[in-house]
XYZ file of C-alpha atoms in Angstrom:
678
model
C 144.625 -41.690 256.238
C 143.807 -42.157 253.605
C 140.920 -40.997 251.566
C 138.484 -42.590 248.416
C 136.770 -40.254 247.423
C 140.576 -38.360 245.513
C 140.512 -36.495 247.927
C 144.041 -34.558 249.410
C 145.616 -36.887 252.644
C 143.673 -36.253 255.939
C 146.038 -36.842 258.811
C 145.135 -36.582 262.388
C 146.679 -33.475 264.267
C 147.035 -35.373 267.043
C 149.764 -37.896 264.691
C 151.808 -34.773 263.322
C 152.665 -34.681 266.790
C 154.251 -37.765 267.462
C 155.908 -37.956 263.578
C 156.986 -34.525 263.746
C 158.198 -35.945 267.457
C 160.595 -38.862 265.902
C 161.327 -36.061 263.113
C 164.157 -34.959 265.940
C 164.796 -38.776 267.523
C 165.620 -39.531 263.167
C 167.116 -36.004 262.990
C 169.576 -36.888 266.372
C 170.493 -39.988 265.797
C 171.712 -38.923 261.387
C 174.154 -36.217 263.868
C 174.827 -38.143 266.235
C 177.992 -38.970 265.604
C 179.593 -35.624 264.532
C 179.618 -34.049 267.871
C 182.608 -36.237 268.929
C 184.752 -33.236 266.268
C 187.265 -31.160 266.675
C 187.304 -27.351 267.119
C 188.387 -26.448 263.396
C 189.461 -23.022 261.612
C 186.777 -19.423 262.272
C 186.294 -21.908 265.963
C 189.444 -21.285 266.375
C 189.559 -16.654 265.234
C 186.220 -16.711 267.639
C 185.740 -19.126 270.237
C 188.946 -18.713 272.501
C 187.378 -14.690 273.635
C 185.931 -16.769 275.275
C 189.247 -16.479 277.857
C 191.448 -13.329 276.884
C 190.785 -11.367 279.771
C 189.799 -14.327 281.796
C 186.707 -16.595 282.722
C 183.627 -15.493 281.954
C 182.807 -15.656 285.953
C 181.684 -11.207 286.602
C 180.481 -8.465 285.059
C 183.551 -7.333 284.304
C 185.373 -10.334 281.734
C 181.357 -10.956 280.693
C 181.236 -6.999 278.993
C 185.139 -7.909 277.761
C 183.966 -10.324 276.679
C 180.583 -9.989 275.176
C 181.830 -6.900 273.621
C 185.435 -8.258 271.937
C 183.577 -9.283 268.343
C 185.167 -7.845 264.791
C 182.835 -9.793 262.722
C 180.373 -7.292 261.030
C 180.074 -3.776 262.766
C 178.008 -5.761 265.768
C 180.909 -7.994 266.483
C 177.654 -10.678 266.196
C 176.911 -10.209 270.572
C 173.571 -13.113 270.758
C 175.520 -15.162 268.749
C 178.759 -14.935 271.278
C 176.210 -14.764 274.169
C 175.735 -18.495 273.269
C 179.142 -19.916 273.525
C 178.207 -19.139 277.222
C 175.726 -22.004 277.151
C 178.843 -24.323 276.738
C 182.118 -22.996 277.912
C 183.397 -19.643 280.251
C 186.939 -20.184 279.424
C 189.390 -21.768 276.400
C 190.247 -23.949 275.720
C 187.153 -25.844 276.008
C 185.648 -28.851 275.306
C 183.961 -28.890 271.613
C 180.749 -31.785 272.687
C 179.274 -28.744 274.258
C 179.670 -26.411 271.777
C 178.307 -28.721 269.262
C 175.898 -30.603 270.648
C 173.957 -26.863 271.925
C 173.653 -26.691 267.653
C 172.298 -30.054 266.906
C 169.290 -28.966 269.729
C 168.977 -25.465 268.343
C 169.209 -27.154 264.770
C 166.360 -28.903 266.156
C 163.901 -25.843 267.139
C 164.793 -24.280 264.369
C 162.855 -28.013 262.428
C 159.855 -27.093 264.345
C 160.097 -23.211 263.990
C 159.825 -23.665 260.291
C 157.097 -26.572 260.967
C 155.076 -23.649 262.575
C 155.325 -21.099 259.702
C 155.031 -23.843 256.732
C 151.852 -24.834 258.441
C 150.651 -21.122 258.659
C 151.468 -19.695 255.086
C 149.192 -23.299 253.905
C 146.744 -21.707 256.091
C 146.457 -18.487 253.849
C 147.042 -19.922 251.056
C 143.991 -21.547 250.951
C 144.894 -24.958 251.554
C 143.069 -27.448 253.839
C 144.546 -27.178 257.047
C 145.336 -30.917 257.041
C 147.209 -31.288 254.418
C 148.866 -26.970 255.260
C 150.397 -28.591 258.258
C 150.817 -32.236 256.564
C 153.160 -30.022 253.555
C 155.145 -28.172 256.908
C 155.445 -31.234 258.294
C 157.330 -32.620 254.949
C 158.888 -29.422 254.385
C 160.268 -29.033 258.578
C 161.514 -32.993 257.901
C 163.320 -32.968 254.206
C 164.678 -28.792 255.776
C 166.165 -30.767 259.253
C 167.182 -34.259 257.129
C 169.331 -32.086 253.811
C 173.297 -33.349 254.669
C 174.134 -29.285 252.782
C 173.062 -28.500 256.279
C 175.787 -30.293 258.192
C 178.188 -28.120 257.391
C 176.322 -25.139 259.533
C 175.197 -27.642 262.517
C 178.466 -29.248 263.607
C 180.675 -25.789 262.661
C 180.330 -24.244 265.842
C 180.481 -21.038 264.606
C 178.142 -21.348 261.845
C 175.423 -21.121 265.196
C 175.524 -17.275 263.192
C 173.966 -18.663 261.020
C 171.649 -20.589 262.757
C 170.797 -17.994 265.137
C 169.286 -15.837 262.344
C 167.303 -18.725 260.924
C 165.748 -18.852 264.668
C 165.021 -15.210 264.476
C 163.689 -14.672 261.127
C 161.521 -17.615 261.640
C 160.000 -16.465 264.916
C 159.775 -12.599 263.388
C 157.945 -13.843 260.827
C 155.387 -15.344 262.821
C 154.823 -12.375 264.967
C 154.373 -10.541 261.712
C 151.714 -12.672 260.715
C 150.209 -13.294 264.021
C 150.677 -8.572 264.222
C 148.626 -8.863 261.005
C 145.980 -10.767 260.828
C 145.046 -8.797 264.926
C 145.147 -6.058 262.005
C 142.322 -7.406 259.839
C 139.907 -8.255 263.018
C 139.708 -4.837 263.937
C 143.365 -5.504 266.320
C 144.984 -2.641 266.518
C 146.680 -1.456 268.785
C 147.419 -5.253 269.539
C 148.653 -5.399 266.486
C 150.560 -3.191 265.854
C 152.628 -4.126 269.055
C 152.852 -7.417 267.343
C 154.161 -5.740 264.440
C 157.002 -4.020 265.942
C 158.336 -7.013 268.285
C 158.125 -9.446 265.022
C 160.066 -7.459 262.554
C 161.435 -5.003 264.642
C 162.788 -6.676 267.241
C 163.779 -9.693 265.373
C 165.840 -7.655 262.817
C 167.361 -6.224 265.158
C 167.662 -9.745 267.168
C 168.881 -11.246 264.090
C 171.764 -8.649 262.437
C 173.315 -8.964 266.766
C 173.582 -12.541 265.717
C 175.107 -12.606 261.948
C 174.517 -8.983 259.289
C 171.686 -11.342 257.518
C 169.725 -10.710 260.049
C 169.439 -7.237 257.927
C 167.007 -9.432 255.071
C 164.328 -9.786 257.465
C 162.041 -7.482 256.443
C 163.050 -7.754 252.712
C 161.840 -11.931 253.619
C 158.236 -10.199 254.858
C 157.599 -7.603 251.371
C 157.397 -11.272 249.634
C 155.561 -13.015 251.923
C 153.255 -9.547 251.911
C 153.363 -9.554 247.315
C 153.091 -12.735 247.078
C 150.705 -14.520 249.429
C 148.945 -12.039 251.934
C 148.299 -8.939 249.776
C 145.679 -11.770 247.171
C 144.480 -12.920 249.088
C 144.039 -11.219 252.924
C 144.368 -7.731 252.383
C 143.547 -5.151 255.448
C 140.097 -4.373 255.321
C 140.733 -0.363 254.641
C 140.342 2.607 256.497
C 142.563 2.347 259.898
C 143.583 -0.785 260.009
C 145.121 -0.524 256.071
C 146.819 2.869 257.045
C 148.411 1.595 260.185
C 149.719 -1.650 257.547
C 151.287 -0.012 254.961
C 152.704 2.638 258.219
C 154.103 -0.602 259.753
C 155.338 -2.351 256.262
C 156.704 1.176 255.051
C 158.446 1.998 258.293
C 159.309 -2.253 259.821
C 160.064 -3.030 255.977
C 160.233 -0.941 252.532
C 162.543 1.043 254.311
C 164.950 -1.339 255.616
C 164.960 -3.849 251.852
C 165.249 -0.128 251.132
C 168.104 0.563 252.787
C 169.861 -2.949 252.119
C 169.430 -2.807 248.875
C 171.103 0.073 248.351
C 173.693 -1.294 250.303
C 174.778 -3.586 248.908
C 174.301 -1.708 244.725
C 177.187 1.503 246.148
C 178.906 -1.442 247.489
C 179.144 -3.328 243.865
C 179.465 -0.032 242.124
C 182.313 1.283 244.487
C 183.828 -1.901 243.484
C 183.769 -2.265 240.243
C 184.966 2.294 239.675
C 187.945 1.487 242.132
C 188.929 -2.514 240.701
C 188.093 -3.828 244.681
C 189.657 -5.285 246.947
C 192.698 -4.463 246.347
C 195.256 -6.694 247.975
C 193.013 -8.350 250.024
C 191.335 -11.267 246.646
C 192.880 -13.108 244.438
C 189.185 -11.843 242.344
C 187.503 -7.607 241.704
C 184.116 -7.111 242.440
C 183.658 -7.543 239.216
C 184.485 -11.304 238.763
C 182.928 -12.196 242.028
C 179.611 -10.649 240.453
C 180.158 -12.645 237.641
C 181.016 -16.086 239.422
C 177.983 -15.736 241.733
C 175.712 -17.014 239.189
C 177.437 -19.778 239.147
C 177.997 -20.358 243.438
C 174.498 -20.553 242.956
C 173.486 -22.514 240.277
C 176.152 -24.818 242.605
C 174.134 -24.669 245.852
C 171.155 -25.711 243.773
C 172.268 -28.520 242.838
C 173.434 -29.051 246.297
C 169.915 -28.956 247.408
C 168.364 -31.069 244.968
C 171.249 -33.293 244.129
C 171.678 -34.086 247.142
C 175.361 -36.704 247.928
C 176.553 -38.076 251.615
C 180.093 -35.527 250.508
C 181.013 -32.064 249.785
C 183.499 -29.875 249.678
C 182.739 -29.034 252.813
C 184.546 -26.331 254.567
C 187.599 -25.963 251.892
C 186.687 -23.827 248.219
C 189.718 -21.689 247.711
C 189.820 -23.223 244.852
C 186.680 -22.594 243.768
C 187.966 -20.717 240.243
C 186.650 -17.173 239.682
C 184.667 -16.512 236.607
C 187.547 -13.762 234.530
C 185.378 -12.300 231.910
C 181.860 -13.753 230.185
C 182.592 -16.610 228.691
C 185.606 -16.840 230.876
C 184.940 -20.267 232.386
C 182.135 -21.676 229.942
C 179.847 -22.367 233.037
C 178.950 -18.873 232.967
C 176.573 -17.110 230.661
C 174.518 -20.348 231.347
C 173.970 -19.908 235.253
C 173.701 -16.029 234.270
C 170.550 -17.304 232.514
C 169.911 -19.426 234.791
C 169.983 -17.818 237.659
C 167.687 -14.522 236.493
C 165.401 -16.935 234.386
C 163.951 -18.989 237.969
C 164.225 -15.280 239.393
C 162.225 -13.944 236.492
C 159.583 -16.738 236.262
C 158.987 -16.698 239.969
C 158.012 -13.225 239.496
C 155.660 -13.656 236.716
C 154.037 -16.767 238.080
C 153.612 -15.823 241.516
C 149.325 -15.225 240.993
C 149.706 -19.116 239.841
C 152.050 -20.756 241.756
C 152.658 -19.049 244.968
C 154.542 -21.377 247.321
C 156.916 -22.205 244.678
C 157.114 -18.757 243.287
C 157.852 -17.954 246.711
C 160.332 -20.517 247.801
C 162.070 -19.526 244.855
C 162.204 -16.111 245.636
C 162.893 -16.685 249.101
C 165.895 -18.578 248.367
C 167.781 -15.720 246.069
C 166.878 -12.693 248.487
C 168.653 -14.436 251.357
C 171.948 -14.549 249.421
C 171.534 -10.448 248.455
C 174.490 -9.889 251.475
C 176.163 -13.368 250.843
C 176.746 -13.605 246.874
C 176.967 -10.708 244.968
C 178.903 -7.658 245.551
C 180.524 -7.367 248.987
C 184.103 -8.932 248.666
C 183.757 -11.986 251.115
C 184.691 -15.641 249.729
C 183.877 -16.649 246.840
C 181.969 -20.091 248.135
C 180.333 -21.376 251.637
C 177.602 -23.856 251.853
C 176.390 -22.566 255.058
C 175.112 -19.443 253.423
C 172.354 -22.013 252.365
C 170.116 -22.756 255.961
C 168.440 -19.879 256.372
C 167.528 -19.611 252.143
C 166.470 -23.010 252.095
C 164.358 -22.470 254.604
C 161.295 -22.932 252.151
C 162.957 -24.840 249.665
C 161.243 -27.642 250.147
C 158.183 -25.991 250.466
C 156.504 -26.522 247.178
C 157.694 -30.135 247.403
C 155.577 -31.320 250.775
C 152.624 -29.232 248.723
C 152.538 -31.693 246.006
C 153.460 -34.722 247.938
C 150.020 -34.090 250.436
C 148.032 -32.859 246.806
C 147.729 -36.844 246.790
C 144.263 -36.716 243.942
C 147.048 -37.778 241.419
C 150.246 -40.604 242.166
C 148.556 -40.947 245.324
C 150.793 -44.405 245.443
C 153.782 -43.118 244.065
C 153.558 -39.602 246.313
C 152.923 -42.047 249.194
C 156.263 -43.616 249.197
C 158.113 -40.248 248.430
C 156.646 -39.261 251.256
C 158.912 -42.088 252.621
C 162.059 -42.917 250.875
C 162.941 -39.342 250.802
C 162.830 -38.585 254.587
C 165.313 -41.956 254.848
C 167.345 -41.074 252.273
C 168.767 -37.649 253.458
C 169.261 -39.111 256.828
C 171.181 -42.350 255.449
C 173.612 -39.458 253.910
C 173.116 -36.727 257.064
C 174.409 -39.614 259.162
C 177.709 -40.502 256.052
C 177.935 -37.197 256.532
C 178.992 -36.442 260.821
C 180.429 -39.695 260.286
C 183.264 -37.819 259.024
C 182.993 -34.759 261.025
C 183.200 -36.630 264.470
C 186.472 -38.209 262.952
C 189.423 -34.816 262.034
C 191.909 -37.006 260.986
C 189.287 -38.878 258.114
C 187.375 -35.597 258.003
C 190.966 -33.857 256.539
C 192.197 -36.619 254.092
C 188.241 -37.311 252.767
C 188.488 -33.545 252.036
C 192.193 -33.413 251.025
C 190.547 -36.476 248.709
C 187.615 -34.141 246.840
C 189.122 -30.849 246.777
C 193.199 -31.633 245.356
C 192.861 -27.850 243.872
C 193.177 -26.720 247.413
C 195.997 -25.408 248.980
C 194.240 -25.482 252.382
C 192.275 -29.134 252.166
C 196.112 -30.234 250.722
C 197.628 -28.127 253.604
C 194.808 -29.312 256.790
C 195.972 -33.214 254.965
C 199.460 -32.624 255.472
C 199.731 -31.580 258.921
C 196.993 -35.052 260.090
C 199.364 -37.066 257.361
C 202.456 -35.057 260.253
C 200.529 -35.629 263.626
C 200.090 -39.268 262.236
C 203.971 -40.073 260.926
C 203.768 -40.348 257.626
C 206.023 -37.004 256.899
C 208.003 -37.853 254.298
C 204.291 -39.073 251.911
C 203.196 -35.251 252.623
C 206.563 -33.899 251.825
C 206.531 -35.103 248.428
C 202.653 -34.168 248.395
C 203.914 -30.670 249.246
C 206.593 -31.120 246.705
C 204.146 -31.446 243.317
C 201.534 -28.440 244.816
C 203.339 -26.448 245.146
C 205.419 -26.037 242.028
C 201.742 -25.878 240.923
C 200.756 -22.901 243.115
C 203.746 -21.424 244.023
C 202.427 -18.671 245.500
C 200.457 -20.219 248.392
C 201.881 -19.897 251.247
C 200.438 -22.506 253.345
C 202.022 -25.174 251.421
C 205.651 -24.279 252.078
C 205.001 -23.459 255.400
C 204.047 -26.431 255.601
C 206.382 -28.260 253.897
C 208.532 -27.169 255.517
C 207.662 -28.722 259.130
C 207.549 -31.842 257.377
C 211.057 -32.126 255.978
C 211.832 -31.190 260.191
C 209.663 -34.464 261.217
C 212.051 -36.007 258.860
C 214.978 -34.245 260.185
C 215.997 -31.282 257.764
C 215.689 -29.541 255.332
C 217.258 -28.209 252.557
C 217.507 -24.705 250.508
C 215.237 -26.051 247.971
C 212.510 -25.930 250.243
C 213.546 -22.360 252.321
C 213.761 -20.810 248.048
C 209.875 -22.508 247.770
C 208.874 -20.547 251.158
C 210.476 -17.219 250.088
C 208.844 -16.859 246.968
C 205.806 -17.776 248.920
C 205.479 -15.427 250.468
C 207.110 -13.087 247.787
C 203.923 -13.584 245.745
C 201.688 -14.846 247.907
C 198.258 -12.610 248.529
C 196.896 -12.384 252.643
C 198.838 -14.638 254.748
C 196.635 -13.371 257.407
C 198.018 -14.927 260.937
C 199.029 -18.157 259.773
C 202.456 -16.991 259.617
C 202.664 -15.529 262.937
C 200.793 -18.282 263.939
C 203.681 -20.678 262.481
C 206.826 -18.659 263.492
C 205.967 -18.571 267.050
C 205.829 -22.779 266.153
C 209.242 -22.760 264.839
C 211.288 -20.316 266.170
C 212.003 -23.302 269.864
C 212.762 -25.201 266.251
C 214.844 -23.509 265.036
C 217.479 -22.378 268.268
C 217.996 -25.853 269.216
C 218.750 -26.877 266.225
C 216.379 -29.805 265.817
C 215.801 -29.367 262.096
C 218.749 -28.690 260.023
C 218.915 -26.126 258.356
C 216.553 -24.249 259.420
C 218.386 -21.795 260.876
C 217.179 -17.529 262.204
C 218.833 -16.598 258.690
C 216.627 -18.799 257.152
C 213.855 -17.585 258.928
C 214.832 -13.692 258.987
C 214.710 -13.987 255.016
C 211.100 -15.476 255.044
C 210.108 -12.070 256.942
C 212.353 -10.066 254.403
C 210.255 -11.158 251.425
C 207.197 -11.246 253.153
C 208.527 -7.094 253.330
C 209.359 -7.131 250.044
C 205.035 -8.062 249.170
C 203.456 -5.298 248.495
C 199.607 -7.465 249.673
C 201.586 -7.357 252.732
C 202.045 -3.928 253.891
C 198.789 -2.966 255.876
C 200.331 -1.713 259.134
C 199.453 -4.421 261.229
C 201.607 -6.852 258.885
C 204.498 -4.711 259.538
C 203.684 -4.626 262.583
C 204.274 -8.091 263.166
C 206.536 -8.427 261.046
C 208.889 -6.474 263.421
C 208.102 -8.233 266.538
C 208.667 -11.112 264.844
C 212.287 -9.911 263.819
C 212.549 -9.054 268.400
C 211.061 -12.724 268.464
C 214.068 -13.826 267.591
C 216.661 -11.364 268.476
C 215.478 -12.805 271.936
C 215.839 -15.734 271.036
C 219.796 -15.185 270.639
C 220.164 -13.346 273.072
C 220.251 -9.910 272.076
C 217.528 -7.969 274.495
C 218.729 -4.418 272.931
C 218.025 -5.764 269.180
C 214.783 -6.936 270.293
C 213.972 -3.424 271.810
C 214.637 -1.769 268.713
C 212.228 -4.791 267.275
C 209.601 -3.936 269.411
C 209.499 -0.662 269.717
C 209.351 -0.248 265.374
C 206.683 -2.688 265.800
C 204.335 -1.568 268.581
C 205.288 1.685 266.697
C 203.096 0.929 263.621
C 200.359 0.512 265.663
C 200.669 1.129 269.439
C 198.091 -0.434 271.311
C 198.382 -1.819 274.612
C 197.695 -5.264 273.743
C 200.886 -5.226 271.867
C 202.907 -2.633 275.035
C 201.217 -5.700 277.316
C 202.784 -9.086 274.100
C 205.647 -7.298 273.650
C 206.811 -6.220 277.812
C 205.631 -9.809 278.640
C 208.016 -11.800 275.984
C 210.798 -9.983 277.323
C 210.386 -11.761 281.067
C 209.714 -14.605 280.299
C 213.586 -14.889 278.558
C 214.550 -12.595 281.700
C 215.048 -8.923 280.745
C 212.686 -7.310 282.815
C 214.898 -4.007 282.070
C 213.923 -3.906 278.594
C 210.350 -5.089 278.748
C 210.256 -1.987 281.800
C 211.952 0.906 278.575
C 209.321 -1.057 276.158
C 206.499 0.393 278.466
C 208.123 3.957 279.199
C 208.100 3.966 275.437
C 204.313 3.194 275.418
C 203.775 5.546 277.808
C 205.708 8.474 275.795
C 203.182 8.023 272.827
C 200.758 10.775 271.622
C 197.342 9.294 272.828
C 195.538 7.614 270.339
C 192.539 9.378 269.340
C 189.466 6.504 269.704
C 187.328 5.687 266.085
C 184.437 7.558 266.343
C 182.813 4.991 264.485
C 179.518 3.475 265.287
C 180.256 -0.234 265.575
C 180.886 -3.194 268.644
C 185.018 -2.368 267.750
C 184.472 1.069 269.249
C 181.689 -0.187 271.941
C 184.778 -2.459 272.927
C 187.426 0.382 273.949
C 185.154 1.946 275.598
C 184.004 -0.322 278.059
C 187.657 -1.054 278.496
C 188.739 2.439 279.104
C 185.189 2.314 281.663
C 187.727 -0.426 283.419
C 190.151 0.714 283.533
C 191.498 -2.617 281.866
C 194.591 -1.811 279.977
C 195.121 0.701 282.927
C 195.336 -1.782 285.670
C 197.099 -4.854 283.107
C 200.401 -2.087 282.221
C 200.364 -1.572 286.165
C 200.584 -5.514 287.030
C 203.071 -5.408 284.270
C 205.568 -3.152 285.024
C 204.791 -3.785 288.994
C 206.028 -7.515 288.304
C 208.544 -7.355 285.839
C 210.370 -3.904 288.288
C 210.328 -6.850 290.614
C 212.392 -9.195 288.672
C 214.659 -7.080 287.895
C 215.455 -5.959 291.391
C 215.184 -9.236 292.356
C 216.625 -11.359 290.111
C 219.483 -12.401 288.184
C 218.976 -10.403 284.299
C 218.723 -14.126 282.624
C 215.959 -15.271 284.793
C 211.690 -14.357 284.967
C 209.447 -15.531 287.983
C 206.547 -16.726 285.873
C 204.752 -13.583 284.128
C 201.191 -12.702 284.865
C 198.874 -14.739 282.971
C 196.950 -11.910 281.128
C 199.882 -10.679 280.179
C 200.392 -12.867 277.685
C 196.983 -13.207 275.951
C 196.602 -9.410 274.466
């Protein structure tokens, strides 16, 4: 309630809990339209692992699934584990995944309230005001529209779990530190180790930026705790310093050293060569602009944003190009330096600013990730609105203005989040809006073209793609979608094919796009349903990729040989296909490729050639396993331990042998399903 003596707002603690519950309900309402959206982009790269080696219904498939991650050295198994709450096979319904993400977001909001309350008390702020400020901080963070692209993007549960681990780790560490102050050395040590040690490990198993938890703890120690809550001298202080060094200082130095070395190495070699369209130096010049753009979105929110499409973001090619590069660098340096200098006078503001930039150390520095993604703000922005919450709850001045803002700000954020979530709930609307917002994004335009084709507007999509491809001739995804649009209209011409060949000769990287598109259009090509698209035209695209110096990795060369084999099989040339599959297997002699290619022979009615390919694979000398300490190595060990590949190869060999003995050379029973999933 308001006090007449000019003191801060006084709220009974029991009134805050119903208010927080109301906020959680409002957050659910704001996000509800987005729960009915579909899977997007990286979702389709990660979640199919749920059924890659069979339904995850027994321990054998569980261990194969949980170790199958390839993102980060850890493979992010904690995030993968939580996906089992929503599905245990693939394909799956996206709704349970999004619902779990939203529940986790709400839980993080409650945890943030607990952390804000604790930090406020540590700053010697009145307990009731500290709780009220923490509640407002949680409200603004929960309802902020920028976080929609994390919460409703299923695969970014990884980032959300990191937030959970960071907040829990800090709360436990603060509790342990207080135990040390009170002389409970054993309890304080255990709580500190569990908080910083245990939750840093858990956070890292969700996503790599979980390793930043020690850095966050150091900032809180320096800015908030050391000046106001020093640990008494003696055994308690020595224990605290040892724990701080082991659990916070050393891990932070290692992480910062790794980032520095990565940047130095990238600058030295001029990388990342052949992977990105920019160099390490250009990325370092660009990221200050990115960070300022993030801060604008946080403090000047709007209902719509670029969403997941940020490939149009222009890298800084020099100190002065674009012209916003120097001001952005000065702004970032000024904010961080100013926060550090003013940390004693304005500790809450300093902590919020430095916490934010610390949270961007991995993803917005020298590591060659893509330049820009909104979900990178989820953890760094945890304390962003805490200073505002503290200012609003101090009503000794501008009382009614602040009270009005306490109502207006959450309502405005809730409405904007609801509008943005509505877009996320409709794949077609989402694609068209993002294409409008991102006219220079090849990904956004290609995605919108796919939607337009599905809606029967193939000619309109083709006209749009043709003009975009003229401006960006190296964008293979635009060229492939143009061919799709032309085929829906009945035919393609030589100009379309030449544009696709040109794109393949100059594209920076096709990833898995070319293989997926090729396998999609090959049946259409062989049936003749798209005039002008012939096997020779597809082979010419493969040849164009072979002449591209950016597409010469072993895996890319294997893909092209495999696709040549598919064309030969479709033309009923099994021995030519066998030659191509053998070449593909020799590039990277992996059992998954052997299974896939041999099963493809069986599906086309050529079991003898499939058996010969398996014979060739068994004649290849055993490959020495990687000695790297990462999840890929562990996954390989699990498969060997389960004798998985040997069983799969034996089963496929038996099926091919039976087909070769008892069926025509041009017919074959359906193949064992797991053989075609690798």
